[in-house]
Structure formats: C-alpha cells, structure tokens
Coordinates of C-alpha atoms in Angstrom, one line a residue:
M1 CA -20.7 -55.8 27.8
D2 CA -17.6 -57.0 29.6
T3 CA -14.5 -58.4 27.8
N4 CA -15.3 -62.0 28.5
A5 CA -18.9 -61.7 27.2
A6 CA -17.6 -60.0 24.0
M7 CA -15.0 -62.7 23.6
D8 CA -17.6 -65.5 24.0
L9 CA -19.9 -63.8 21.5
M10 CA -17.1 -63.4 18.9
W11 CA -16.1 -67.0 19.3
V12 CA -19.6 -68.2 18.6
L13 CA -19.7 -66.0 15.4
I14 CA -16.3 -67.3 14.2
A15 CA -17.3 -70.9 14.9
G16 CA -20.6 -70.3 13.1
S17 CA -18.6 -68.9 10.1
L18 CA -16.6 -72.1 10.0
V19 CA -19.8 -74.2 10.0
F20 CA -21.2 -72.0 7.2
F21 CA -18.0 -72.8 5.2
M22 CA -19.1 -76.5 5.5
Q23 CA -21.7 -75.7 2.8
A24 CA -18.8 -75.4 0.4
G25 CA -17.5 -78.7 1.6
F26 CA -20.8 -80.5 1.1
T27 CA -21.1 -79.0 -2.4
L28 CA -17.6 -80.3 -3.4
V29 CA -18.2 -83.7 -1.9
E30 CA -21.5 -84.1 -3.7
T31 CA -20.3 -82.8 -7.0
G32 CA -17.1 -84.9 -6.9
F33 CA -18.9 -88.1 -6.1
T34 CA -21.5 -87.6 -8.9
R35 CA -21.4 -87.0 -12.6
S36 CA -20.3 -83.7 -14.2
K37 CA -23.7 -83.3 -16.0
N38 CA -25.4 -82.6 -12.7
T39 CA -22.8 -80.3 -11.1
G40 CA -24.9 -77.1 -11.5
N41 CA -27.9 -78.7 -10.0
I42 CA -25.9 -79.7 -6.9
I43 CA -24.5 -76.2 -6.6
M44 CA -28.0 -74.7 -6.7
K45 CA -29.4 -77.2 -4.1
N46 CA -26.6 -76.5 -1.6
L47 CA -26.8 -72.8 -2.2
M48 CA -30.6 -72.8 -1.7
D49 CA -30.4 -74.9 1.4
F50 CA -28.6 -72.1 3.1
C51 CA -30.6 -69.3 1.6
I52 CA -34.0 -70.9 2.3
G53 CA -32.8 -72.2 5.7
S54 CA -31.6 -68.8 6.8
L55 CA -35.0 -67.2 6.2
A56 CA -37.1 -70.2 7.5
F57 CA -35.1 -70.6 10.7
W58 CA -35.1 -66.8 11.3
A59 CA -38.9 -66.6 10.8
V60 CA -40.1 -69.6 12.6
G61 CA -37.6 -72.5 13.1
Y62 CA -35.6 -70.8 15.9
S63 CA -38.8 -70.1 17.8
L64 CA -40.0 -73.7 17.5
M65 CA -36.6 -74.9 18.7
Y66 CA -35.7 -72.5 21.5
G67 CA -38.9 -70.8 22.5
D68 CA -40.3 -71.6 26.0
S69 CA -40.9 -75.4 25.8
I70 CA -44.5 -76.5 25.6
G71 CA -44.8 -79.9 27.3
G72 CA -41.2 -80.6 26.5
V73 CA -42.1 -81.2 22.9
I74 CA -42.0 -77.9 21.0
G75 CA -40.9 -74.3 21.6
S76 CA -43.4 -71.4 21.7
A77 CA -44.0 -70.7 18.0
S78 CA -44.3 -66.9 18.5
Q79 CA -41.6 -66.2 21.0
Y80 CA -38.8 -65.6 18.5
A81 CA -40.9 -65.5 15.3
F82 CA -39.3 -63.1 12.8
F83 CA -36.4 -62.9 15.3
D84 CA -35.5 -59.3 16.3
S85 CA -34.0 -59.8 19.8
L86 CA -30.7 -58.0 19.4
P87 CA -28.8 -59.6 22.3
D88 CA -29.2 -63.1 20.9
M89 CA -28.3 -62.5 17.2
H90 CA -25.1 -64.5 17.6
S91 CA -27.1 -67.5 18.8
L92 CA -29.5 -67.2 15.8
F93 CA -26.6 -67.2 13.3
F94 CA -24.9 -70.2 15.0
Q95 CA -28.1 -72.2 15.1
T96 CA -29.0 -71.2 11.5
V97 CA -25.9 -72.8 10.0
F98 CA -26.7 -76.0 11.9
A99 CA -30.2 -76.1 10.5
A100 CA -28.8 -75.6 7.0
T101 CA -26.4 -78.5 7.5
A102 CA -29.3 -80.9 8.4
A103 CA -31.1 -80.0 5.2
T104 CA -28.0 -80.2 3.0
I105 CA -27.3 -83.8 4.0
V106 CA -30.4 -84.9 2.1
S107 CA -29.1 -83.4 -1.2
G108 CA -26.4 -85.9 -1.7
A109 CA -28.5 -89.0 -1.1
I110 CA -31.0 -88.0 -3.9
A111 CA -28.6 -86.5 -6.3
E112 CA -28.8 -86.8 -10.1
R113 CA -32.5 -87.7 -10.4
T114 CA -34.7 -85.4 -8.2
K115 CA -36.8 -82.4 -9.2
F116 CA -35.3 -79.1 -8.2
T117 CA -38.7 -77.6 -7.2
T118 CA -39.6 -80.5 -5.1
Y119 CA -36.3 -80.5 -3.4
L120 CA -36.7 -76.8 -2.5
I121 CA -40.0 -77.5 -0.7
F122 CA -38.5 -80.4 1.3
S123 CA -35.5 -78.2 2.2
L124 CA -37.9 -75.5 3.4
L125 CA -39.9 -77.9 5.6
M126 CA -36.7 -79.5 7.0
T127 CA -35.5 -76.2 8.4
L128 CA -38.9 -74.8 9.2
I129 CA -40.5 -77.7 11.1
I130 CA -38.7 -81.2 11.0
Y131 CA -35.3 -80.2 12.4
P132 CA -36.4 -77.5 14.9
I133 CA -39.0 -79.7 16.7
S134 CA -36.8 -82.7 17.3
G135 CA -34.0 -80.3 18.1
S136 CA -36.1 -78.7 20.8
W137 CA -36.4 -82.0 22.6
V138 CA -32.6 -82.0 23.2
W139 CA -31.2 -78.4 23.0
N140 CA -34.2 -76.5 24.6
A141 CA -33.7 -76.6 28.4
G142 CA -37.3 -77.7 28.8
G143 CA -37.2 -80.4 26.1
W144 CA -38.2 -83.9 27.3
L145 CA -34.9 -85.5 26.2
A146 CA -32.9 -82.7 27.9
Q147 CA -34.8 -83.4 31.1
M148 CA -33.9 -87.1 30.8
G149 CA -30.2 -86.2 30.6
F150 CA -29.7 -87.2 27.0
T151 CA -26.3 -86.1 25.7
D152 CA -25.8 -84.8 22.1
F153 CA -23.4 -82.0 22.6
A154 CA -23.1 -80.8 19.0
G155 CA -25.6 -82.8 17.0
S156 CA -24.6 -86.4 16.0
T157 CA -28.3 -87.2 16.2
V158 CA -30.0 -83.7 16.4
V159 CA -28.3 -82.6 13.1
H160 CA -26.7 -85.6 11.4
A161 CA -29.0 -88.5 12.1
V162 CA -32.1 -86.3 11.3
G163 CA -30.6 -85.4 8.0
G164 CA -29.3 -89.0 7.4
F165 CA -32.5 -90.8 8.1
A166 CA -34.5 -88.2 6.1
S167 CA -32.0 -89.1 3.3
L168 CA -32.8 -92.8 3.7
V169 CA -36.5 -92.1 3.2
A170 CA -35.9 -89.7 0.3
A171 CA -33.5 -92.0 -1.6
A172 CA -35.9 -95.0 -1.2
M173 CA -38.9 -93.0 -2.4
V174 CA -37.2 -91.3 -5.3
G175 CA -35.7 -94.6 -6.5
P176 CA -32.3 -95.5 -7.9
R177 CA -30.6 -93.8 -10.8
I178 CA -31.0 -95.3 -14.2
G179 CA -28.5 -98.1 -14.7
K180 CA -27.7 -98.4 -11.0
Y181 CA -29.2 -101.8 -10.6
T182 CA -29.5 -104.4 -13.3
D183 CA -30.5 -108.1 -12.9
G184 CA -30.3 -107.6 -9.1
K185 CA -26.7 -106.4 -9.3
S186 CA -25.4 -103.1 -8.1
N187 CA -23.4 -101.2 -10.7
A188 CA -20.9 -98.5 -9.7
I189 CA -21.6 -95.1 -11.2
P190 CA -18.3 -93.3 -10.6
G191 CA -18.2 -89.7 -9.7
H192 CA -16.4 -87.3 -12.0
S193 CA -13.8 -85.9 -9.6
L194 CA -12.4 -87.5 -6.5
M195 CA -10.2 -84.4 -6.3
L196 CA -13.2 -82.2 -5.7
G197 CA -14.6 -84.8 -3.2
A198 CA -11.3 -84.9 -1.3
L199 CA -11.1 -81.1 -1.1
G200 CA -14.7 -81.1 0.2
V201 CA -13.8 -83.5 2.9
F202 CA -10.8 -81.3 4.0
I203 CA -13.2 -78.3 4.1
L204 CA -15.7 -80.2 6.2
W205 CA -13.0 -81.3 8.6
L206 CA -12.0 -77.7 9.0
G207 CA -15.6 -76.7 9.5
W208 CA -16.0 -79.3 12.2
F209 CA -13.6 -77.2 14.4
G210 CA -16.4 -74.7 14.4
F211 CA -19.2 -77.3 14.6
N212 CA -18.0 -79.1 17.8
P213 CA -15.8 -76.6 19.7
G214 CA -18.2 -73.8 18.9
S215 CA -21.0 -75.7 20.6
Q216 CA -19.3 -74.9 23.9
L217 CA -20.8 -71.4 23.2
A218 CA -18.1 -69.7 25.1
I219 CA -14.3 -69.5 25.1
S220 CA -13.5 -67.1 28.0
G221 CA -12.0 -68.4 31.3
D222 CA -12.0 -72.1 31.8
N223 CA -14.1 -72.5 28.6
A224 CA -10.8 -72.1 26.7
F225 CA -9.5 -75.4 28.0
K226 CA -12.8 -77.2 27.2
V227 CA -12.8 -75.8 23.7
A228 CA -9.2 -77.0 23.2
A229 CA -10.1 -80.5 24.5
I230 CA -13.0 -80.6 22.0
F231 CA -10.6 -79.7 19.2
I232 CA -8.5 -82.8 20.1
T233 CA -11.4 -85.3 20.5
T234 CA -12.9 -84.1 17.2
N235 CA -9.6 -84.4 15.3
L236 CA -8.7 -87.8 16.7
A237 CA -12.0 -89.3 15.8
G238 CA -11.8 -88.0 12.2
A239 CA -8.3 -89.4 11.8
A240 CA -9.2 -92.7 13.4
G241 CA -12.2 -93.0 11.1
A242 CA -10.1 -92.5 8.1
L243 CA -7.5 -95.1 9.1
A244 CA -10.2 -97.7 10.0
A245 CA -12.0 -97.3 6.7
M246 CA -8.7 -97.4 4.7
F247 CA -7.3 -100.5 6.3
L248 CA -10.7 -102.3 6.1
T249 CA -11.1 -101.6 2.4
W250 CA -7.4 -102.6 1.9
I251 CA -8.2 -106.0 3.4
F252 CA -11.5 -106.6 1.6
Y253 CA -10.9 -104.8 -1.8
K254 CA -7.1 -105.5 -1.9
K255 CA -6.5 -101.8 -2.4
P256 CA -7.0 -98.8 0.0
D257 CA -10.2 -97.3 -1.4
I258 CA -10.2 -93.5 -1.7
S259 CA -13.9 -92.7 -1.5
M260 CA -14.4 -95.0 1.4
T261 CA -11.4 -93.5 3.3
L262 CA -12.8 -90.0 2.7
N263 CA -16.2 -91.2 4.1
G264 CA -14.3 -92.7 7.0
V265 CA -13.1 -89.3 8.0
L266 CA -16.6 -87.9 7.9
A267 CA -18.0 -91.0 9.8
G268 CA -15.5 -90.4 12.6
L269 CA -16.3 -86.7 12.8
V270 CA -20.1 -87.4 12.8
G271 CA -19.8 -90.1 15.4
V272 CA -17.8 -88.0 17.9
T273 CA -20.0 -84.9 17.5
A274 CA -22.4 -86.1 20.3
G275 CA -19.8 -86.9 22.8
C276 CA -16.9 -84.6 21.9
A277 CA -17.2 -82.8 25.2
A278 CA -18.0 -85.9 27.3
V279 CA -15.4 -88.4 26.3
S280 CA -11.6 -88.6 26.7
P281 CA -9.2 -88.4 23.8
L282 CA -8.9 -92.2 23.9
G283 CA -12.7 -92.6 23.9
A284 CA -12.9 -90.3 20.9
L285 CA -10.3 -92.4 19.1
M286 CA -12.3 -95.5 19.8
I287 CA -15.6 -93.9 18.6
G288 CA -13.8 -92.8 15.4
L289 CA -12.4 -96.3 14.8
I290 CA -15.8 -97.9 15.3
C291 CA -17.6 -95.5 13.0
G292 CA -14.9 -95.8 10.4
I293 CA -15.5 -99.6 10.3
V294 CA -19.3 -99.4 10.5
V295 CA -19.6 -96.9 7.6
V296 CA -17.9 -99.3 5.2
F297 CA -20.3 -102.1 6.0
S298 CA -23.3 -99.8 6.1
I299 CA -22.6 -98.3 2.7
E300 CA -22.2 -101.8 1.2
F301 CA -25.4 -103.1 3.0
I302 CA -27.6 -100.1 1.9
D303 CA -26.3 -100.3 -1.7
K304 CA -26.2 -104.1 -2.3
K305 CA -28.7 -105.5 0.1
L306 CA -31.4 -102.8 0.5
K307 CA -30.8 -101.6 -3.1
I308 CA -31.1 -98.0 -2.0
D309 CA -29.1 -95.7 -4.2
D310 CA -27.2 -93.2 -2.2
P311 CA -24.4 -91.6 -4.4
V312 CA -22.4 -90.1 -1.6
G313 CA -23.1 -92.4 1.3
A314 CA -25.0 -89.8 3.2
V315 CA -27.3 -92.3 4.9
S316 CA -24.4 -94.3 6.3
V317 CA -22.1 -91.4 7.2
H318 CA -24.7 -89.1 8.8
G319 CA -27.6 -91.4 9.7
V320 CA -26.0 -94.6 10.8
C321 CA -22.8 -93.1 12.3
G322 CA -24.7 -90.2 13.8
A323 CA -27.0 -92.5 15.7
L324 CA -24.2 -94.9 16.6
G325 CA -21.9 -92.2 17.9
T326 CA -24.7 -90.8 20.1
I327 CA -25.3 -94.3 21.6
L328 CA -21.6 -94.8 22.1
V329 CA -21.6 -91.8 24.5
G330 CA -23.5 -94.2 26.8
F331 CA -20.3 -96.4 26.8
F332 CA -17.5 -93.8 26.6
A333 CA -18.7 -90.8 28.6
T334 CA -16.3 -90.2 31.4
D335 CA -19.2 -89.2 33.6
G336 CA -21.8 -91.9 33.7
G337 CA -20.6 -94.1 30.8
L338 CA -20.8 -97.8 31.1
F339 CA -17.0 -98.2 30.6
Y340 CA -16.4 -95.7 33.4
G341 CA -18.6 -97.4 36.1
G342 CA -21.8 -95.6 35.3
G343 CA -24.0 -98.6 34.7
F344 CA -26.6 -98.9 32.0
D345 CA -28.7 -95.8 32.9
K346 CA -26.9 -93.4 30.6
L347 CA -26.8 -95.9 27.8
I348 CA -30.6 -96.5 28.0
V349 CA -31.2 -92.7 27.9
Q350 CA -29.0 -92.4 24.8
I351 CA -30.8 -95.3 23.0
T352 CA -34.2 -93.8 23.9
G353 CA -33.3 -90.4 22.5
V354 CA -31.8 -91.8 19.3
A355 CA -34.8 -94.0 18.7
A356 CA -37.2 -91.2 19.2
I357 CA -35.4 -88.7 17.0
V358 CA -34.8 -91.3 14.2
A359 CA -38.5 -92.2 14.3
W360 CA -39.5 -88.6 14.1
A361 CA -37.1 -88.0 11.1
I362 CA -38.3 -91.0 9.2
G363 CA -42.0 -90.4 9.9
T364 CA -42.2 -86.7 9.1
S365 CA -39.9 -87.1 6.0
F366 CA -42.1 -89.9 4.7
I367 CA -45.3 -87.8 5.2
V368 CA -43.8 -84.8 3.4
L369 CA -42.3 -86.7 0.6
F370 CA -45.4 -88.9 0.1
I371 CA -47.5 -85.8 -0.4
L372 CA -44.9 -84.2 -2.7
K373 CA -44.7 -87.4 -4.7
K374 CA -48.5 -87.6 -5.2
T375 CA -48.8 -83.9 -6.1
M376 CA -45.6 -82.5 -7.7
G377 CA -43.7 -85.7 -8.2
L378 CA -40.2 -86.4 -6.9
R379 CA -38.3 -87.4 -10.0
V380 CA -37.3 -85.9 -13.3
T381 CA -38.1 -87.7 -16.5
K382 CA -35.9 -90.4 -18.0
E383 CA -34.7 -88.1 -20.8
E384 CA -33.8 -85.3 -18.2
E385 CA -31.9 -87.8 -16.1
I386 CA -29.9 -89.2 -19.0
D387 CA -29.1 -85.7 -20.4
G388 CA -28.3 -84.3 -17.0
L389 CA -30.1 -82.0 -14.7
D390 CA -28.0 -79.0 -15.5
I391 CA -29.4 -78.7 -19.0
H392 CA -33.0 -79.4 -18.2
E393 CA -33.4 -77.8 -14.8
H394 CA -31.1 -74.8 -15.2
G395 CA -30.4 -74.4 -18.9
T396 CA -26.6 -74.5 -18.7
N397 CA -23.5 -76.7 -18.5
V398 CA -21.0 -76.1 -15.7
Y399 CA -18.2 -77.6 -17.8
N400 CA -18.8 -75.9 -21.1
D401 CA -15.7 -77.1 -22.8

C-alpha cells in the first residue's frame, strides 16, 4: 500500500471514530431534553443502537447497501454477508456508524413511553433492512437515484430524513406522553438538564466534522482541499442555523430560547449534509439560515397542530431539515443549481429522490411498527410511564441520590 492510500484509509477511520462519538452526543441530547427518571432507558437505547447496528450491518446491511446493485433497487444480499473482505474493512466501519446514527434518531422521538424490547427490534430492522435498501439507491453506484444524478453527499436524506420520518411514524403510533395534551392544549414537559443537552449538541457538532468531511473518503492530494472546504461549509451552516433559531425565538417568545437554539445548530448541520461538497460557503450559510428558521416552525407545528409528541424535536431536525436541505441542493449547488444557471433539472431530481426515500421510510416503518403494536405492543403501562422507565425496564435509578 502506498502512502496516499494509507493516509486515505486512516482518514476514513478517524472520521468514522468522530461519527461514533456522536452516539454520546445523541445520548446527552436525549437525556437532557427528557426527565431524569428515564435517563437509564435512554442510555441503554443509544448503546444498543450501536451494538445491534454493528452486528446487523456487518452481517447483512452492508451487503444490501453496497453489493452489486440488482435493478438499481437493492444490493446483492450475499456479496458482503458476514463481511470478511479485508481491504474494505475501513469502509465497513465508516458505513456502520452512519447506519447506527439513522437508528438512534428514532430513540428521541419516542422517549419516555416506549417498550425497550419493542425498540430493540425496530432498531435491528432499521439497520438490517430499512436504511440499507434506500441507502443503496443513492450511495451504491448502480442505484437508481445515483444513476439519475441525485446528490446527497453525506446523508441529509439517506441518513437523517430516513431516521426523522421513521420517527414521525413511531411517535404518532406510540402516542403522546401522559399529560402532554389536555383539553386540546399542548403542555410543556421540561427536560431535566439543558446542560446535558447543550454538551450533547457540542459533541454532535464535533462529530459532524467526521460525518461530512469524512464522506470525501480520502484526504491525500487535492482531496485535502476538498475536505477543508467541507469543514467550512459544515461549520457555517451549523452556526447560521443557531443564529436563525435564536433570533426567531427572540422575536416570537420575547426571549432567546435555549433548546430551540440548540436545535437550530443541529438543523443547520443536518440541512447542509447533502450539499456540503456541492455548495459554496455562502450557499451553506443560506441553507443553515433557512433550516434554522424552518426547524422552529416545524417543531411548533408538529407539537401544537399535529399533536405528535416528539420530546427532542427529532422529526423536525432530522426529517424536515434533512429533506429540505437535500432539496436546497437543487438551488444552491454551484454545478447545476437553479441559482447558478443550471435550470430546474437538478431541482427536479432532488425532489424526486427525497420523495421516494421519505415514502420508503414512512411506509416500511409503519408496516414494522404496526406488526409490533399488534403483537408485542409499543407502549409501557401507565404505571410504568409515571414511575419512570428506569425502575420498571432496568431495575435501577441513574440518579440514586
């Protein structure tokens, strides 16, 4: 192996390690935005997402996603099954941490009232089947969306919108937490530690510097300049998303809202993930601003109009802003974007891809969750929910004092 190849391989492994660390970020955000009596349950869900996802993606998921494409729809199920191809182990690790991220997004949307056993099965099927198949449409060279020229560089839709719209279905089917809605009114259920939530967002922001720049899959030669540019577009979008959400809530709530501003960071980061290598720094800033504004209205709409209880705003951050950010590539891509003289062709392809993947995520998640609801049940008992999932599901308290 020459020096450049070794450097590229090492960069992919380092970037994958940063993405792995995002599991800690997701855990802190979810625990901080929810009540202390469910902290242990959230820790276990986020831990098991990665453990189950690692095994499922190694055994089958990677093959379905990256095996020789069959009709542009699915990878050859046996090509990489029980993966043992030594030269591509770095690719397996990098893609595994992405698969785990898609599954983890769902955890926050259905926090504080969902059966642990049922969640484990859904997490398994997400990393085994749901995520890999739609991912193959885009990131497998033979995938039908890849052939159309669909752009989702690091997964605004492939990862985040899949997890986000699966979250929408899951949260709707599990139902709201006790006391969330009374007499048609949405009641705030404050999380127990914005400090933990904020620390989680900072960790996720750090992890995004593996998520997006790592998707270049190389850093030698001219790739180094491309990686550096992706660092900048990623960072600008996150910062712009935070500012947009902060000022918008300052206007509407008369105070700059902390949790909304934190979600604004994530909204900007999610939104630019599709186009981080395809847009200019100014384009990234605009995508971040748009997503930071949209996430505030989306969280309010889903909570107060749709009456779907999403404790951490996962549907809005990952689903809505993931889809929106991918579509915005059709406007802001410097090569083929509408604002750069490319016409509507790119935009139409982006909308088509987003619509197909969102439909897949919603449809498959509904089928899986409907079956689980009719067999095992999705929700804990009223007594278990009131006492907290830590005691009933895991026999412990995280905060024993």
